[in-house]
Each structure stands twice: as C-alpha cells, then as structure tokens.
Amino acid sequence: MTTTGTSTASATVDDRARRTAPVIVRWVKTRAAWILLLNIALVALFTALSPQHVFWSVANGQALMLGMSQALMLALGLAMMLGAGIFDLSLGANLVLSSVVGALVMRSFQTTPGDATSYPDPVLAITLGLLACVATGLVFGLVNGLLIAVGGINSLIATLGTLGIGTGIAYLLSGGTDVGSLPPALQTNIGLKTIGPLPVPAILAGLIFAALWFTVRYTRFGMRVQAIGSSRPSAERAGIRVRSYLITLALLGGALAGLAGFIDLSRFGSTAIAGHANDALGAVTAAVIGGTLLEGGYISITGTLWGAALAIILQSGLVLLGVSSFWQLIVVGAVLLIAVLLDRFASLRRSRRTTS
C-alpha cells in the first residue's frame, strides 16, 4: 500500500512538473514582451510630455512607421546574420551606395539634366532604379559573404573594410554631393503614399518581417542558421553546408540594405549620403535588445521588430521634446550597451544551467 501511495504521489508530482505554463506567462518572460511593454510606456510618456500631445497623432505615427521601415529592414538582415554568428558593420555603407547607384540609374532617363519633370517614362526609371538598388546591395552582400565564408576573414574586420570601400565608392560616384532631381512619382506613389493609415514602405517592411518570422520559426533554413551560430564545427559535422549558408545570409542582408536604400530615395526624393553613419549601430541595437544573441545560436524576429521600434520612438520623442541630436546619440549608444549587458547576463545564466 505504501509503495502504491508513493508511486501515485510521484506520478502526480511528475505530471505537474510536465505541465506547461500558460501562454501569457511564457510570453511575459520573453525579452520581446518586455521591449514591447517598454515601447508602450515610452509612447505614453512622450505623448504626455510633447506639446499638445502631438506624439499621439496620425501624422507622427506615420512618420514613426516610415522611419522604422528602413531600420527594421537593416535590423532583420543583421539578426539573421547574428543567428549564424557573423556580423555586418557595412549596412549603412551598403544602403548609401545602393541609393546612389539607384538614383544615378533613374537620373539617366532625364531628357533635361537636373529637371525632375523631364522623365518621359517615370515608371520605367523607378523600376530600373529599384532593381539597381537591390542588385547593388546583393553585390555588396556577396563580397562580404565571400570574404567571410571563403576568405575566412573575421566578419567584423571584413565588413569594417567594405564599409570604408563602399562609402568611398558612393562619394566618388556622386561627386561628394547628394543626387536629386528624381521622378516626383517616386515619392507620391511609394515613399509618401499610404494605404489606409499605413505608409507603403511600412507595409513592405511588415511583409518582410512576416516572411523572416515564418522562416526562422518553421523552416529548415532557420533551424540550420541557428545551428551554425550555436556551433559551426558541429553544424559542419552534421552535413550543413556552412559556407553556402553564410554567403546566403550575407546576400539577404545586402538585398535588404539595397531595398532600404530605395525606400530612402522614395522618402526624401534624393540620396542622403551623410545620414546613415549610425545605421549599423541602430541595427545591432534593435536585434540584440530584442533578444537575438550576439554570439549566435538564437534569432528573435519579433524582438527585433520591437527593438527597431524602440530606437525610432526614442529618437522621435527626443526630437519633439527639443532634445539635442547629440543626446540622441548618447541615448542610442546607452541602449546598445544595456542590450549587450542583458545578452551577457543571459549567456551566463544559460552556461550555469548547462553545468549544473
């Protein structure tokens, strides 16, 4: 009888141990949930402090989504690369070079140089400009991928080198000045166009987010990328073609940077050569604070979304409060350091659980 009673009690305990926590409890424990809650708190704070509560307005919301569309594209590409244990410092340079090449391709269709109204076929010019942006981004990404995967160069060093090269080429092609006089339809039909309350670039960024979320969560590709980041030698022994995956990820990051370059052109109607020096900083901040591991092995696409939103909310809120742009840089840098510290603490906790 005693044995039976003990067995029954043990079974009861074991059954309770196997029960999973409610979904809401598990969600609240994630980094993405905390960043989302922080975003909500910041929106409430900036709404209360901004003049006439302008932060909580349709116009400002659309401006936030526009700014976030580019930041999210870069952050998603970097998150995928971080998942495999590689890094890309050249995202901003890639965006700038892609936008310059795309702008020059569009400008080549002008019948009167410098006249934005002299495009006989603006649709063709914009389409080829888009293709030029994405193609440039792909080539840039391919160079990074070959240096990292085939050349065996550390990704930080490789992309630091291509950052300088890409920036220099962009300045040479543009003559050191921004390229303007682009088709007006580029802004009216893409960059500043809305479908309902949503800007077109934000919808595009949302579709990319959904595709990568599905890829990471449900596909073999996403699983293998994280396996490479967890242990590259083990992934190779398991038969995963690590080099091919690294090159593919670099191509993906490059294509997204090129697409972000086109979105940049569609928003402002010209290039913004000097406006993307901190894009890589913003991308890594969004990815890491959202829960993607710096050392590789785990990708949080949802966390990257909320991380990108956090940076844009902070910048916009500080601008509306009249805070100097120098302070904005300090805040973004501080957020990055906090993200890295959180990542480090999480890594230490995982290592302790493994050894215990």
GROMACS .gro file of C-alpha atoms in nm:
model
  356
    1MET     CA    1   0.000   0.000   0.000
    2THR     CA    2   0.278   0.238   0.092
    3THR     CA    3   0.460   0.168  -0.230
    4THR     CA    4   0.146   0.226  -0.431
    5GLY     CA    5   0.075   0.552  -0.249
    6THR     CA    6   0.429   0.674  -0.306
    7SER     CA    7   0.413   0.585  -0.673
    8THR     CA    8   0.083   0.767  -0.709
    9ALA     CA    9   0.222   1.074  -0.536
   10SER     CA   10   0.534   1.065  -0.756
   11ALA     CA   11   0.323   1.034  -1.067
   12THR     CA   12   0.116   1.330  -0.953
   13VAL     CA   13   0.428   1.538  -0.896
   14ASP     CA   14   0.577   1.428  -1.227
   15ASP     CA   15   0.254   1.512  -1.407
   16ARG     CA   16   0.252   1.858  -1.252
   17ALA     CA   17   0.614   1.910  -1.349
   18ARG     CA   18   0.529   1.830  -1.708
   19ARG     CA   19   0.252   2.089  -1.723
   20THR     CA   20   0.348   2.391  -1.927
   21ALA     CA   21   0.291   2.742  -1.801
   22PRO     CA   22   0.006   2.943  -1.957
   23VAL     CA   23   0.090   3.117  -2.283
   24ILE     CA   24   0.067   3.465  -2.130
   25VAL     CA   25   0.313   3.368  -1.854
   26ARG     CA   26   0.562   3.231  -2.104
   27TRP     CA   27   0.519   3.539  -2.324
   28VAL     CA   28   0.583   3.784  -2.038
   29LYS     CA   29   0.912   3.609  -1.965
   30THR     CA   30   1.047   3.681  -2.314
   31ARG     CA   31   1.272   3.974  -2.399
   32ALA     CA   32   1.038   4.076  -2.683
   33ALA     CA   33   0.749   4.117  -2.439
   34TRP     CA   34   0.947   4.347  -2.212
   35ILE     CA   35   1.061   4.561  -2.504
   36LEU     CA   36   0.702   4.588  -2.629
   37LEU     CA   37   0.587   4.698  -2.283
   38LEU     CA   38   0.872   4.949  -2.268
   39ASN     CA   39   0.766   5.087  -2.607
   40ILE     CA   40   0.410   5.131  -2.482
   41ALA     CA   41   0.538   5.312  -2.172
   42LEU     CA   42   0.757   5.542  -2.382
   43VAL     CA   43   0.470   5.626  -2.616
   44ALA     CA   44   0.258   5.721  -2.315
   45LEU     CA   45   0.541   5.928  -2.168
   46PHE     CA   46   0.623   6.119  -2.487
   47THR     CA   47   0.252   6.174  -2.555
   48ALA     CA   48   0.211   6.330  -2.213
   49LEU     CA   49   0.524   6.548  -2.243
   50SER     CA   50   0.506   6.656  -2.608
   51PRO     CA   51   0.342   6.991  -2.694
   52GLN     CA   52  -0.033   6.946  -2.745
   53HIS     CA   53   0.028   6.569  -2.716
   54VAL     CA   54   0.142   6.570  -3.079
   55PHE     CA   55   0.332   6.245  -3.033
   56TRP     CA   56  -0.009   6.068  -3.030
   57SER     CA   57  -0.116   6.186  -3.374
   58VAL     CA   58  -0.174   6.013  -3.705
   59ALA     CA   59   0.095   6.220  -3.876
   60ASN     CA   60   0.357   6.134  -3.615
   61GLY     CA   61   0.252   5.769  -3.618
   62GLN     CA   62   0.302   5.756  -3.993
   63ALA     CA   63   0.640   5.928  -3.958
   64LEU     CA   64   0.739   5.667  -3.699
   65MET     CA   65   0.637   5.384  -3.929
   66LEU     CA   66   0.827   5.538  -4.220
   67GLY     CA   67   1.145   5.573  -4.018
   68MET     CA   68   1.104   5.228  -3.873
   69SER     CA   69   1.060   5.064  -4.215
   70GLN     CA   70   1.425   5.124  -4.307
   71ALA     CA   71   1.559   5.050  -3.961
   72LEU     CA   72   1.361   4.724  -3.947
   73MET     CA   73   1.491   4.602  -4.284
   74LEU     CA   74   1.851   4.652  -4.175
   75ALA     CA   75   1.789   4.504  -3.830
   76LEU     CA   76   1.618   4.194  -3.971
   77GLY     CA   77   1.908   4.128  -4.206
   78LEU     CA   78   2.158   4.170  -3.923
   79ALA     CA   79   1.951   3.949  -3.688
   80MET     CA   80   1.966   3.666  -3.939
   81MET     CA   81   2.342   3.705  -3.969
   82LEU     CA   82   2.389   3.723  -3.593
   83GLY     CA   83   2.195   3.399  -3.566
   84ALA     CA   84   2.476   3.230  -3.758
   85GLY     CA   85   2.745   3.405  -3.556
   86ILE     CA   86   2.850   3.668  -3.812
   87PHE     CA   87   2.827   4.047  -3.808
   88ASP     CA   88   2.792   4.329  -4.061
   89LEU     CA   89   2.925   4.676  -3.991
   90SER     CA   90   2.880   4.785  -4.352
   91LEU     CA   91   2.499   4.803  -4.363
   92GLY     CA   92   2.491   5.182  -4.370
   93ALA     CA   93   2.754   5.200  -4.643
   94ASN     CA   94   2.563   4.940  -4.844
   95LEU     CA   95   2.243   5.144  -4.812
   96VAL     CA   96   2.418   5.464  -4.920
   97LEU     CA   97   2.597   5.305  -5.217
   98SER     CA   98   2.280   5.129  -5.330
   99SER     CA   99   2.080   5.451  -5.313
  100VAL     CA  100   2.346   5.641  -5.510
  101VAL     CA  101   2.356   5.378  -5.785
  102GLY     CA  102   1.976   5.363  -5.799
  103ALA     CA  103   1.947   5.742  -5.814
  104LEU     CA  104   2.204   5.765  -6.093
  105VAL     CA  105   2.021   5.498  -6.292
  106MET     CA  106   1.696   5.693  -6.258
  107ARG     CA  107   1.868   6.020  -6.346
  108SER     CA  108   1.998   5.865  -6.669
  109PHE     CA  109   1.641   5.873  -6.803
  110GLN     CA  110   1.613   6.252  -6.778
  111THR     CA  111   1.584   6.431  -7.110
  112THR     CA  112   1.692   6.758  -6.945
  113PRO     CA  113   1.969   6.713  -6.685
  114GLY     CA  114   1.863   6.842  -6.346
  115ASP     CA  115   1.494   6.871  -6.438
  116ALA     CA  116   1.280   6.636  -6.228
  117THR     CA  117   0.984   6.682  -6.465
  118SER     CA  118   1.174   6.563  -6.774
  119TYR     CA  119   1.123   6.189  -6.737
  120PRO     CA  120   0.945   6.052  -7.047
  121ASP     CA  121   0.872   5.724  -6.867
  122PRO     CA  122   0.897   5.768  -6.488
  123VAL     CA  123   0.761   5.418  -6.419
  124LEU     CA  124   1.045   5.258  -6.616
  125ALA     CA  125   1.300   5.485  -6.449
  126ILE     CA  126   1.172   5.399  -6.100
  127THR     CA  127   1.154   5.026  -6.176
  128LEU     CA  128   1.511   5.013  -6.304
  129GLY     CA  129   1.623   5.228  -6.012
  130LEU     CA  130   1.469   4.976  -5.772
  131LEU     CA  131   1.643   4.689  -5.950
  132ALA     CA  132   1.972   4.880  -5.942
  133CYS     CA  133   1.941   4.939  -5.566
  134VAL     CA  134   1.869   4.574  -5.488
  135ALA     CA  135   2.136   4.449  -5.731
  136THR     CA  136   2.397   4.678  -5.576
  137GLY     CA  137   2.300   4.557  -5.232
  138LEU     CA  138   2.328   4.195  -5.346
  139VAL     CA  139   2.674   4.251  -5.493
  140PHE     CA  140   2.785   4.427  -5.175
  141GLY     CA  141   2.649   4.139  -4.969
  142LEU     CA  142   2.815   3.882  -5.196
  143VAL     CA  143   3.153   4.047  -5.145
  144ASN     CA  144   3.102   4.036  -4.768
  145GLY     CA  145   2.990   3.674  -4.785
  146LEU     CA  146   3.290   3.563  -4.991
  147LEU     CA  147   3.533   3.743  -4.761
  148ILE     CA  148   3.378   3.579  -4.454
  149ALA     CA  149   3.288   3.231  -4.579
  150VAL     CA  150   3.559   3.166  -4.839
  151GLY     CA  151   3.835   3.403  -4.728
  152GLY     CA  152   3.793   3.308  -4.364
  153ILE     CA  153   3.819   3.672  -4.251
  154ASN     CA  154   3.652   3.767  -3.925
  155SER     CA  155   3.315   3.924  -4.011
  156LEU     CA  156   3.384   4.239  -3.807
  157ILE     CA  157   3.712   4.301  -3.989
  158ALA     CA  158   3.575   4.210  -4.331
  159THR     CA  159   3.271   4.439  -4.306
  160LEU     CA  160   3.475   4.718  -4.149
  161GLY     CA  161   3.687   4.711  -4.463
  162THR     CA  162   3.391   4.704  -4.700
  163LEU     CA  163   3.229   4.985  -4.501
  164GLY     CA  164   3.514   5.216  -4.597
  165ILE     CA  165   3.529   5.091  -4.955
  166GLY     CA  166   3.154   5.120  -5.010
  167THR     CA  167   3.137   5.469  -4.861
  168GLY     CA  168   3.430   5.583  -5.075
  169ILE     CA  169   3.275   5.447  -5.394
  170ALA     CA  170   2.945   5.620  -5.311
  171TYR     CA  171   3.123   5.954  -5.271
  172LEU     CA  172   3.317   5.903  -5.596
  173LEU     CA  173   3.004   5.819  -5.795
  174SER     CA  174   2.804   6.110  -5.653
  175GLY     CA  175   3.086   6.361  -5.658
  176GLY     CA  176   3.050   6.404  -5.283
  177THR     CA  177   2.703   6.558  -5.309
  178ASP     CA  178   2.354   6.415  -5.282
  179VAL     CA  179   2.188   6.301  -5.605
  180GLY     CA  180   1.848   6.465  -5.651
  181SER     CA  181   1.601   6.558  -5.927
  182LEU     CA  182   1.441   6.215  -5.915
  183PRO     CA  183   1.093   6.141  -6.055
  184PRO     CA  184   0.825   6.307  -5.836
  185ALA     CA  185   0.620   5.987  -5.866
  186LEU     CA  186   0.885   5.812  -5.657
  187GLN     CA  187   0.764   6.000  -5.351
  188THR     CA  188   0.396   6.042  -5.433
  189ASN     CA  189   0.338   5.679  -5.536
  190ILE     CA  190   0.577   5.498  -5.299
  191GLY     CA  191   0.761   5.687  -5.027
  192LEU     CA  192   0.480   5.913  -4.907
  193LYS     CA  193   0.184   5.708  -5.026
  194THR     CA  194  -0.041   5.545  -4.771
  195ILE     CA  195  -0.288   5.259  -4.794
  196GLY     CA  196  -0.539   5.349  -4.528
  197PRO     CA  197  -0.330   5.482  -4.239
  198LEU     CA  198  -0.025   5.269  -4.330
  199PRO     CA  199   0.263   5.402  -4.542
  200VAL     CA  200   0.362   5.176  -4.832
  201PRO     CA  201   0.722   5.133  -4.706
  202ALA     CA  202   0.589   5.019  -4.367
  203ILE     CA  203   0.366   4.761  -4.537
  204LEU     CA  204   0.665   4.632  -4.733
  205ALA     CA  205   0.874   4.609  -4.416
  206GLY     CA  206   0.587   4.424  -4.246
  207LEU     CA  207   0.575   4.166  -4.525
  208ILE     CA  208   0.950   4.108  -4.494
  209PHE     CA  209   0.912   4.072  -4.119
  210ALA     CA  210   0.636   3.812  -4.164
  211ALA     CA  211   0.840   3.614  -4.417
  212LEU     CA  212   1.150   3.602  -4.196
  213TRP     CA  213   0.945   3.522  -3.884
  214PHE     CA  214   0.798   3.221  -4.066
  215THR     CA  215   1.142   3.123  -4.197
  216VAL     CA  216   1.305   3.125  -3.854
  217ARG     CA  217   1.016   2.956  -3.676
  218TYR     CA  218   0.905   2.689  -3.921
  219THR     CA  219   1.167   2.616  -4.185
  220ARG     CA  220   1.478   2.400  -4.202
  221PHE     CA  221   1.676   2.702  -4.319
  222GLY     CA  222   1.601   2.896  -4.000
  223MET     CA  223   1.686   2.597  -3.783
  224ARG     CA  224   2.017   2.541  -3.960
  225VAL     CA  225   2.116   2.906  -3.941
  226GLN     CA  226   2.081   2.895  -3.564
  227ALA     CA  227   2.262   2.561  -3.551
  228ILE     CA  228   2.557   2.722  -3.729
  229GLY     CA  229   2.560   3.002  -3.473
  230SER     CA  230   2.545   2.756  -3.184
  231SER     CA  231   2.844   2.554  -3.303
  232ARG     CA  232   2.989   2.588  -3.650
  233PRO     CA  233   3.208   2.273  -3.625
  234SER     CA  234   2.908   2.067  -3.510
  235ALA     CA  235   2.698   2.205  -3.794
  236GLU     CA  236   2.967   2.106  -4.044
  237ARG     CA  237   2.987   1.756  -3.898
  238ALA     CA  238   2.609   1.730  -3.930
  239GLY     CA  239   2.642   1.791  -4.304
  240ILE     CA  240   2.524   2.153  -4.313
  241ARG     CA  241   2.696   2.349  -4.590
  242VAL     CA  242   2.810   2.629  -4.365
  243ARG     CA  243   2.982   2.835  -4.635
  244SER     CA  244   2.672   2.837  -4.854
  245TYR     CA  245   2.455   2.944  -4.562
  246LEU     CA  246   2.691   3.227  -4.464
  247ILE     CA  247   2.700   3.358  -4.820
  248THR     CA  248   2.320   3.334  -4.844
  249LEU     CA  249   2.281   3.531  -4.521
  250ALA     CA  250   2.522   3.798  -4.643
  251LEU     CA  251   2.323   3.819  -4.968
  252LEU     CA  252   2.000   3.852  -4.771
  253GLY     CA  253   2.144   4.132  -4.558
  254GLY     CA  254   2.277   4.303  -4.870
  255ALA     CA  255   1.945   4.279  -5.054
  256LEU     CA  256   1.758   4.426  -4.756
  257ALA     CA  257   2.013   4.710  -4.733
  258GLY     CA  258   1.966   4.778  -5.104
  259LEU     CA  259   1.589   4.779  -5.063
  260ALA     CA  260   1.625   5.015  -4.766
  261GLY     CA  261   1.833   5.240  -4.992
  262PHE     CA  262   1.546   5.254  -5.241
  263ILE     CA  263   1.300   5.334  -4.961
  264ASP     CA  264   1.535   5.613  -4.856
  265LEU     CA  265   1.518   5.759  -5.207
  266SER     CA  266   1.140   5.731  -5.214
  267ARG     CA  267   1.104   5.911  -4.881
  268PHE     CA  268   1.331   6.209  -4.949
  269GLY     CA  269   1.344   6.231  -5.329
  270SER     CA  270   1.724   6.225  -5.321
  271THR     CA  271   2.012   6.041  -5.163
  272ALA     CA  272   2.119   6.113  -4.804
  273ILE     CA  273   2.487   6.024  -4.814
  274ALA     CA  274   2.576   6.172  -4.476
  275GLY     CA  275   2.265   6.049  -4.298
  276HIS     CA  276   2.344   5.682  -4.239
  277ALA     CA  277   2.665   5.675  -4.039
  278ASN     CA  278   2.490   5.514  -3.741
  279ASP     CA  279   2.269   5.267  -3.926
  280ALA     CA  280   2.475   4.965  -3.822
  281LEU     CA  281   2.461   5.084  -3.460
  282GLY     CA  282   2.082   5.111  -3.481
  283ALA     CA  283   2.051   4.768  -3.644
  284VAL     CA  284   2.260   4.585  -3.386
  285THR     CA  285   2.080   4.770  -3.105
  286ALA     CA  286   1.741   4.660  -3.237
  287ALA     CA  287   1.847   4.298  -3.290
  288VAL     CA  288   2.034   4.247  -2.964
  289ILE     CA  289   1.797   4.430  -2.731
  290GLY     CA  290   1.517   4.227  -2.891
  291GLY     CA  291   1.680   3.904  -2.778
  292THR     CA  292   1.894   3.788  -3.071
  293LEU     CA  293   2.219   3.653  -2.930
  294LEU     CA  294   2.544   3.830  -3.018
  295GLU     CA  295   2.738   3.505  -3.006
  296GLY     CA  296   2.488   3.335  -3.239
  297GLY     CA  297   2.253   3.044  -3.198
  298TYR     CA  298   1.923   3.226  -3.143
  299ILE     CA  299   1.723   3.473  -3.353
  300SER     CA  300   1.428   3.673  -3.222
  301ILE     CA  301   1.249   3.823  -3.521
  302THR     CA  302   0.962   3.958  -3.310
  303GLY     CA  303   1.209   4.104  -3.062
  304THR     CA  304   1.394   4.272  -3.349
  305LEU     CA  305   1.068   4.437  -3.456
  306TRP     CA  306   1.011   4.585  -3.111
  307GLY     CA  307   1.379   4.673  -3.079
  308ALA     CA  308   1.366   4.872  -3.403
  309ALA     CA  309   1.051   5.044  -3.280
  310LEU     CA  310   1.224   5.134  -2.953
  311ALA     CA  311   1.506   5.320  -3.128
  312ILE     CA  312   1.266   5.514  -3.353
  313ILE     CA  313   1.033   5.601  -3.063
  314LEU     CA  314   1.326   5.730  -2.858
  315GLN     CA  315   1.463   5.942  -3.142
  316SER     CA  316   1.126   6.087  -3.240
  317GLY     CA  317   1.025   6.156  -2.881
  318LEU     CA  318   1.350   6.334  -2.801
  319VAL     CA  319   1.319   6.546  -3.115
  320LEU     CA  320   0.965   6.653  -3.023
  321LEU     CA  321   1.088   6.744  -2.675
  322GLY     CA  322   1.361   6.962  -2.826
  323VAL     CA  323   1.650   6.746  -2.704
  324SER     CA  324   1.979   6.797  -2.889
  325SER     CA  325   2.074   6.539  -3.152
  326PHE     CA  326   2.397   6.482  -2.958
  327TRP     CA  327   2.193   6.350  -2.666
  328GLN     CA  328   2.006   6.124  -2.906
  329LEU     CA  329   2.335   5.957  -3.000
  330ILE     CA  330   2.417   5.911  -2.633
  331VAL     CA  331   2.079   5.753  -2.563
  332VAL     CA  332   2.106   5.509  -2.855
  333GLY     CA  333   2.459   5.414  -2.750
  334ALA     CA  334   2.345   5.361  -2.392
  335VAL     CA  335   2.058   5.140  -2.508
  336LEU     CA  336   2.307   4.931  -2.708
  337LEU     CA  337   2.528   4.884  -2.402
  338ILE     CA  338   2.227   4.781  -2.194
  339ALA     CA  339   2.132   4.533  -2.465
  340VAL     CA  340   2.481   4.382  -2.467
  341LEU     CA  341   2.481   4.356  -2.087
  342LEU     CA  342   2.144   4.180  -2.095
  343ASP     CA  343   2.277   3.946  -2.361
  344ARG     CA  344   2.583   3.875  -2.145
  345PHE     CA  345   2.377   3.803  -1.833
  346ALA     CA  346   2.150   3.571  -2.033
  347SER     CA  347   2.456   3.388  -2.166
  348LEU     CA  348   2.596   3.342  -1.814
  349ARG     CA  349   2.263   3.206  -1.689
  350ARG     CA  350   2.249   2.956  -1.975
  351SER     CA  351   2.604   2.838  -1.907
  352ARG     CA  352   2.526   2.790  -1.537
  353ARG     CA  353   2.217   2.587  -1.617
  354THR     CA  354   2.421   2.371  -1.855
  355THR     CA  355   2.693   2.298  -1.599
  356SER     CA  356   2.453   2.239  -1.308
   0.00000   0.00000   0.00000
